[in-house]
PDB file of C-alpha atoms in Angstrom:
ATOM      1  CA  MET A   1      69.223  20.601 -29.679  1.00 33.00           C
ATOM      2  CA  LYS A   2      70.310  18.422 -26.798  1.00 33.00           C
ATOM      3  CA  VAL A   3      69.432  19.724 -23.374  1.00 34.00           C
ATOM      4  CA  MET A   4      72.127  18.887 -20.832  1.00 32.00           C
ATOM      5  CA  LEU A   5      70.893  17.856 -17.394  1.00 31.00           C
ATOM      6  CA  LYS A   6      72.556  19.174 -14.250  1.00 32.00           C
ATOM      7  CA  ASN A   7      71.447  20.794 -10.965  1.00 31.00           C
ATOM      8  CA  TRP A   8      67.693  19.843 -10.824  1.00 32.00           C
ATOM      9  CA  LEU A   9      65.524  21.567  -8.241  1.00 29.00           C
ATOM     10  CA  SER A  10      61.985  20.379  -7.758  1.00 34.00           C
ATOM     11  CA  ALA A  11      59.741  18.289  -5.531  1.00 32.00           C
ATOM     12  CA  ILE A  12      57.518  15.368  -6.391  1.00 35.00           C
ATOM     13  CA  ALA A  13      54.543  14.565  -4.177  1.00 32.00           C
ATOM     14  CA  PHE A  14      55.198  10.848  -4.637  1.00 33.00           C
ATOM     15  CA  ILE A  15      58.960  11.020  -4.179  1.00 36.00           C
ATOM     16  CA  PRO A  16      60.169  13.645  -1.719  1.00 34.00           C
ATOM     17  CA  VAL A  17      62.924  14.647  -4.092  1.00 37.00           C
ATOM     18  CA  ALA A  18      64.376  18.033  -4.836  1.00 33.00           C
ATOM     19  CA  LEU A  19      65.879  17.780  -8.296  1.00 41.00           C
ATOM     20  CA  SER A  20      68.170  20.316  -9.824  1.00 39.00           C
ATOM     21  CA  ILE A  21      69.332  20.616 -13.454  1.00 38.00           C
ATOM     22  CA  LEU A  22      70.836  23.374 -15.521  1.00 34.00           C
ATOM     23  CA  PRO A  23      69.507  23.039 -19.065  1.00 41.00           C
ATOM     24  CA  SER A  24      71.014  24.615 -22.118  1.00 39.00           C
ATOM     25  CA  VAL A  25      68.740  27.158 -23.717  1.00 39.00           C
ATOM     26  CA  ALA A  26      65.746  25.453 -25.298  1.00 47.00           C
ATOM     27  CA  GLU A  27      62.999  27.494 -26.811  1.00 48.00           C
ATOM     28  CA  ALA A  28      59.428  26.413 -27.346  1.00 53.00           C
ATOM     29  CA  GLU A  29      58.127  27.490 -30.696  1.00 49.00           C
ATOM     30  CA  VAL A  30      54.421  27.748 -31.230  1.00 48.00           C
ATOM     31  CA  VAL A  31      53.038  25.657 -34.050  1.00 44.00           C
ATOM     32  CA  ASN A  32      49.632  24.237 -34.737  1.00 48.00           C
ATOM     33  CA  SER A  33      48.780  20.549 -34.799  1.00 59.00           C
ATOM     34  CA  CYS A  34      49.690  20.460 -38.488  1.00 68.00           C
ATOM     35  CA  PHE A  35      53.484  20.350 -38.644  1.00 72.00           C
ATOM     36  CA  MET A  36      56.423  18.214 -39.697  1.00 78.00           C
ATOM     37  CA  VAL A  37      59.801  17.616 -38.111  1.00 80.00           C
ATOM     38  CA  THR A  38      62.769  17.470 -40.470  1.00 81.00           C
ATOM     39  CA  SER A  39      65.543  14.896 -40.142  1.00 83.00           C
ATOM     40  CA  SER A  40      67.632  17.585 -38.427  1.00 78.00           C
ATOM     41  CA  GLY A  41      64.937  18.071 -35.770  1.00 74.00           C
ATOM     42  CA  ARG A  42      63.601  21.393 -37.078  1.00 74.00           C
ATOM     43  CA  THR A  43      59.820  21.804 -36.783  1.00 73.00           C
ATOM     44  CA  ILE A  44      58.028  23.319 -39.763  1.00 74.00           C
ATOM     45  CA  ASN A  45      54.524  24.713 -39.291  1.00 69.00           C
ATOM     46  CA  LEU A  46      52.165  23.446 -42.008  1.00 71.00           C
ATOM     47  CA  GLY A  47      49.112  25.131 -40.506  1.00 63.00           C
ATOM     48  CA  LYS A  48      48.378  27.257 -43.574  1.00 60.00           C
ATOM     49  CA  LEU A  49      48.392  24.161 -45.791  1.00 64.00           C
ATOM     50  CA  CYS A  50      46.003  22.413 -43.399  1.00 63.00           C
ATOM     51  CA  GLY A  51      43.698  25.431 -43.163  1.00 51.00           C
ATOM     52  CA  GLU A  52      44.460  26.120 -39.508  1.00 48.00           C
ATOM     53  CA  VAL A  53      44.384  29.538 -37.930  1.00 42.00           C
ATOM     54  CA  THR A  54      47.840  30.553 -36.713  1.00 45.00           C
ATOM     55  CA  ALA A  55      48.169  30.565 -32.928  1.00 46.00           C
ATOM     56  CA  ASP A  56      49.205  33.706 -31.067  1.00 49.00           C
ATOM     57  CA  THR A  57      52.904  33.038 -30.467  1.00 51.00           C
ATOM     58  CA  ARG A  58      52.995  35.446 -27.550  1.00 68.00           C
ATOM     59  CA  ASN A  59      50.160  34.032 -25.445  1.00 82.00           C
ATOM     60  CA  PHE A  60      48.307  30.778 -25.144  1.00 87.00           C
ATOM     61  CA  ARG A  61      46.233  29.074 -22.469  1.00 90.00           C
ATOM     62  CA  VAL A  62      46.106  25.449 -21.423  1.00 93.00           C
ATOM     63  CA  PRO A  63      43.250  23.917 -19.432  1.00 95.00           C
ATOM     64  CA  ILE A  64      44.108  22.551 -16.002  1.00 96.00           C
ATOM     65  CA  LYS A  65      42.854  18.946 -15.886  1.00 96.00           C
ATOM     66  CA  ARG A  66      43.193  18.576 -12.140  1.00 96.00           C
ATOM     67  CA  ARG A  67      45.556  19.486  -9.341  1.00 95.00           C
ATOM     68  CA  SER A  68      48.102  17.378  -7.484  1.00 91.00           C
ATOM     69  CA  GLY A  69      48.038  18.980  -4.098  1.00 88.00           C
ATOM     70  CA  LYS A  70      47.544  22.548  -5.251  1.00 91.00           C
ATOM     71  CA  THR A  71      49.835  22.235  -8.253  1.00 93.00           C
ATOM     72  CA  PRO A  72      48.244  22.196 -11.732  1.00 96.00           C
ATOM     73  CA  VAL A  73      48.297  19.101 -13.922  1.00 97.00           C
ATOM     74  CA  ILE A  74      47.946  19.478 -17.703  1.00 96.00           C
ATOM     75  CA  ASP A  75      48.044  17.220 -20.756  1.00 96.00           C
ATOM     76  CA  VAL A  76      51.410  17.170 -22.524  1.00 96.00           C
ATOM     77  CA  THR A  77      52.095  15.513 -25.885  1.00 95.00           C
ATOM     78  CA  PHE A  78      55.361  13.616 -26.319  1.00 96.00           C
ATOM     79  CA  ASN A  79      56.866  12.693 -29.688  1.00 94.00           C
ATOM     80  CA  GLY A  80      53.816  14.043 -31.492  1.00 91.00           C
ATOM     81  CA  ASN A  81      51.458  11.255 -30.506  1.00 92.00           C
ATOM     82  CA  GLN A  82      51.445  10.234 -26.832  1.00 95.00           C
ATOM     83  CA  VAL A  83      49.646  12.347 -24.244  1.00 96.00           C
ATOM     84  CA  PHE A  84      50.496  12.191 -20.544  1.00 97.00           C
ATOM     85  CA  GLU A  85      49.392  14.190 -17.532  1.00 97.00           C
ATOM     86  CA  MET A  86      52.244  16.327 -16.197  1.00 96.00           C
ATOM     87  CA  ILE A  87      52.595  18.583 -13.184  1.00 95.00           C
ATOM     88  CA  VAL A  88      53.554  22.119 -14.240  1.00 94.00           C
ATOM     89  CA  ASP A  89      56.476  22.630 -11.893  1.00 89.00           C
ATOM     90  CA  THR A  90      57.669  26.229 -12.004  1.00 87.00           C
ATOM     91  CA  GLY A  91      60.570  25.276  -9.722  1.00 82.00           C
ATOM     92  CA  ALA A  92      61.933  22.517 -11.973  1.00 82.00           C
ATOM     93  CA  SER A  93      64.683  23.408 -14.418  1.00 81.00           C
ATOM     94  CA  GLY A  94      64.077  20.298 -16.472  1.00 86.00           C
ATOM     95  CA  THR A  95      61.443  17.718 -17.283  1.00 93.00           C
ATOM     96  CA  LEU A  96      61.070  14.492 -15.330  1.00 92.00           C
ATOM     97  CA  VAL A  97      59.142  11.510 -16.690  1.00 96.00           C
ATOM     98  CA  THR A  98      58.038   8.417 -14.815  1.00 96.00           C
ATOM     99  CA  GLU A  99      59.426   4.962 -15.531  1.00 96.00           C
ATOM    100  CA  LYS A 100      56.031   3.997 -16.993  1.00 96.00           C
ATOM    101  CA  MET A 101      56.122   6.996 -19.353  1.00 97.00           C
ATOM    102  CA  ALA A 102      59.717   6.194 -20.371  1.00 97.00           C
ATOM    103  CA  LYS A 103      58.721   2.624 -21.270  1.00 96.00           C
ATOM    104  CA  SER A 104      55.696   3.790 -23.256  1.00 96.00           C
ATOM    105  CA  LEU A 105      57.840   6.349 -25.109  1.00 96.00           C
ATOM    106  CA  GLN A 106      60.591   3.740 -25.609  1.00 96.00           C
ATOM    107  CA  ILE A 107      63.202   6.126 -24.237  1.00 96.00           C
ATOM    108  CA  LYS A 108      66.688   4.696 -24.466  1.00 95.00           C
ATOM    109  CA  THR A 109      68.736   5.718 -21.455  1.00 92.00           C
ATOM    110  CA  SER A 110      71.765   7.768 -22.394  1.00 92.00           C
ATOM    111  CA  GLY A 111      73.196   8.882 -19.079  1.00 93.00           C
ATOM    112  CA  VAL A 112      72.577   9.706 -15.459  1.00 92.00           C
ATOM    113  CA  VAL A 113      72.034  12.861 -13.469  1.00 88.00           C
ATOM    114  CA  ASN A 114      72.855  13.400  -9.809  1.00 85.00           C
ATOM    115  CA  ALA A 115      69.988  14.869  -7.827  1.00 71.00           C
ATOM    116  CA  SER A 116      69.618  16.167  -4.298  1.00 66.00           C
ATOM    117  CA  ILE A 117      66.614  14.810  -2.447  1.00 57.00           C
ATOM    118  CA  ALA A 118      64.702  16.659   0.267  1.00 50.00           C
ATOM    119  CA  ASP A 119      66.942  15.381   3.081  1.00 66.00           C
ATOM    120  CA  GLY A 120      70.033  16.662   1.250  1.00 73.00           C
ATOM    121  CA  SER A 121      71.351  13.276   0.137  1.00 75.00           C
ATOM    122  CA  GLN A 122      72.296  12.568  -3.473  1.00 81.00           C
ATOM    123  CA  VAL A 123      70.581  10.074  -5.773  1.00 76.00           C
ATOM    124  CA  GLN A 124      70.993   9.304  -9.461  1.00 87.00           C
ATOM    125  CA  PHE A 125      68.321   9.274 -12.148  1.00 90.00           C
ATOM    126  CA  LYS A 126      68.738   7.781 -15.599  1.00 95.00           C
ATOM    127  CA  THR A 127      68.352  10.215 -18.480  1.00 95.00           C
ATOM    128  CA  GLY A 128      67.167   9.838 -22.045  1.00 95.00           C
ATOM    129  CA  LEU A 129      66.140  11.834 -25.086  1.00 95.00           C
ATOM    130  CA  VAL A 130      62.577  12.502 -26.271  1.00 95.00           C
ATOM    131  CA  GLU A 131      61.930  13.746 -29.801  1.00 94.00           C
ATOM    132  CA  SER A 132      59.488  16.450 -28.757  1.00 93.00           C
ATOM    133  CA  ILE A 133      57.400  17.864 -25.933  1.00 93.00           C
ATOM    134  CA  ALA A 134      54.332  19.888 -26.943  1.00 92.00           C
ATOM    135  CA  VAL A 135      51.572  21.785 -25.155  1.00 92.00           C
ATOM    136  CA  ASN A 136      48.764  23.493 -27.054  1.00 86.00           C
ATOM    137  CA  GLY A 137      50.935  24.203 -30.094  1.00 77.00           C
ATOM    138  CA  ALA A 138      54.182  25.134 -28.330  1.00 85.00           C
ATOM    139  CA  ILE A 139      56.863  22.519 -28.986  1.00 87.00           C
ATOM    140  CA  VAL A 140      60.442  21.824 -27.902  1.00 89.00           C
ATOM    141  CA  ASN A 141      62.453  19.243 -29.830  1.00 91.00           C
ATOM    142  CA  ASN A 142      65.193  16.846 -28.731  1.00 92.00           C
ATOM    143  CA  VAL A 143      64.836  17.221 -24.978  1.00 92.00           C
ATOM    144  CA  GLU A 144      66.896  15.200 -22.524  1.00 93.00           C
ATOM    145  CA  VAL A 145      64.692  14.181 -19.595  1.00 95.00           C
ATOM    146  CA  ALA A 146      65.310  12.534 -16.238  1.00 94.00           C
ATOM    147  CA  ILE A 147      63.512   9.255 -15.529  1.00 95.00           C
ATOM    148  CA  ALA A 148      62.047   8.756 -12.048  1.00 91.00           C
ATOM    149  CA  PRO A 149      61.933   5.115 -10.923  1.00 88.00           C
ATOM    150  CA  ARG A 150      58.733   5.791  -8.948  1.00 85.00           C
ATOM    151  CA  GLY A 151      55.834   8.165  -9.232  1.00 84.00           C
ATOM    152  CA  GLU A 152      52.489   8.468 -10.922  1.00 90.00           C
ATOM    153  CA  VAL A 153      52.944  11.697 -12.868  1.00 94.00           C
ATOM    154  CA  GLY A 154      55.883  13.538 -14.411  1.00 94.00           C
ATOM    155  CA  LEU A 155      57.075  17.123 -14.046  1.00 92.00           C
ATOM    156  CA  LEU A 156      57.128  19.672 -16.859  1.00 95.00           C
ATOM    157  CA  GLY A 157      60.028  22.035 -16.230  1.00 91.00           C
ATOM    158  CA  HIS A 158      61.771  25.147 -17.522  1.00 89.00           C
ATOM    159  CA  ASP A 159      63.411  23.300 -20.399  1.00 90.00           C
ATOM    160  CA  PHE A 160      59.921  23.510 -21.926  1.00 91.00           C
ATOM    161  CA  PHE A 161      58.455  26.831 -20.707  1.00 89.00           C
ATOM    162  CA  GLY A 162      61.568  28.816 -19.769  1.00 88.00           C
ATOM    163  CA  ASN A 163      60.872  31.513 -22.360  1.00 86.00           C
ATOM    164  CA  TYR A 164      57.371  32.170 -21.059  1.00 88.00           C
ATOM    165  CA  ASP A 165      55.918  33.970 -18.076  1.00 89.00           C
ATOM    166  CA  ILE A 166      53.346  31.722 -16.461  1.00 92.00           C
ATOM    167  CA  LYS A 167      50.111  32.794 -14.847  1.00 93.00           C
ATOM    168  CA  ILE A 168      48.237  30.044 -13.026  1.00 94.00           C
ATOM    169  CA  LEU A 169      44.531  30.809 -13.148  1.00 94.00           C
ATOM    170  CA  GLU A 170      41.642  28.888 -11.601  1.00 94.00           C
ATOM    171  CA  LYS A 171      40.994  26.626 -14.598  1.00 95.00           C
ATOM    172  CA  GLU A 172      43.837  27.436 -17.009  1.00 95.00           C
ATOM    173  CA  ILE A 173      47.507  28.232 -17.207  1.00 94.00           C
ATOM    174  CA  GLU A 174      48.450  31.213 -19.344  1.00 92.00           C
ATOM    175  CA  PHE A 175      51.824  31.175 -21.074  1.00 90.00           C
ATOM    176  CA  SER A 176      53.068  34.608 -22.224  1.00 88.00           C
ATOM    177  CA  ARG A 177      56.198  34.825 -24.338  1.00 84.00           C
ATOM    178  CA  ARG A 178      58.831  37.127 -22.887  1.00 82.00           C
TER     179      ARG A 178
END
């Protein structure tokens, strides 16, 4: 499923930008670390074959690695094999990766998105597609992300966790399926 970018709204500590996108409905499905992705992009849980215990699809917790300001930073796995720190941005409709992340993930740019920065002016960000974004077993496939030309850490937005209520605890974030 391709997530269309439009109307981002978020802020980055390193770039005083308020981004705004309107994603199409993407739904994170919970799978274990033992899975395969078909040629059509469908994820199939192979946890039973690998002897894994099935995760609770309604609730899961993710450890907070650190905080950027007071905002939690967690580990996020891209394309099944590359882990990056990401700010969990409950105000961001979509996911934003840094230029460094985009190069490491070999994201091919496929478009641009107009964004409003904090002072109200408009800027453009390149966009590209990632195969998957996963956190602690929850995965979203074929996600279009914005690419920030500056910044040290990306933003994980609603295109990943939009179907979950989020509770930010002292040392963990709890995701509860609606």
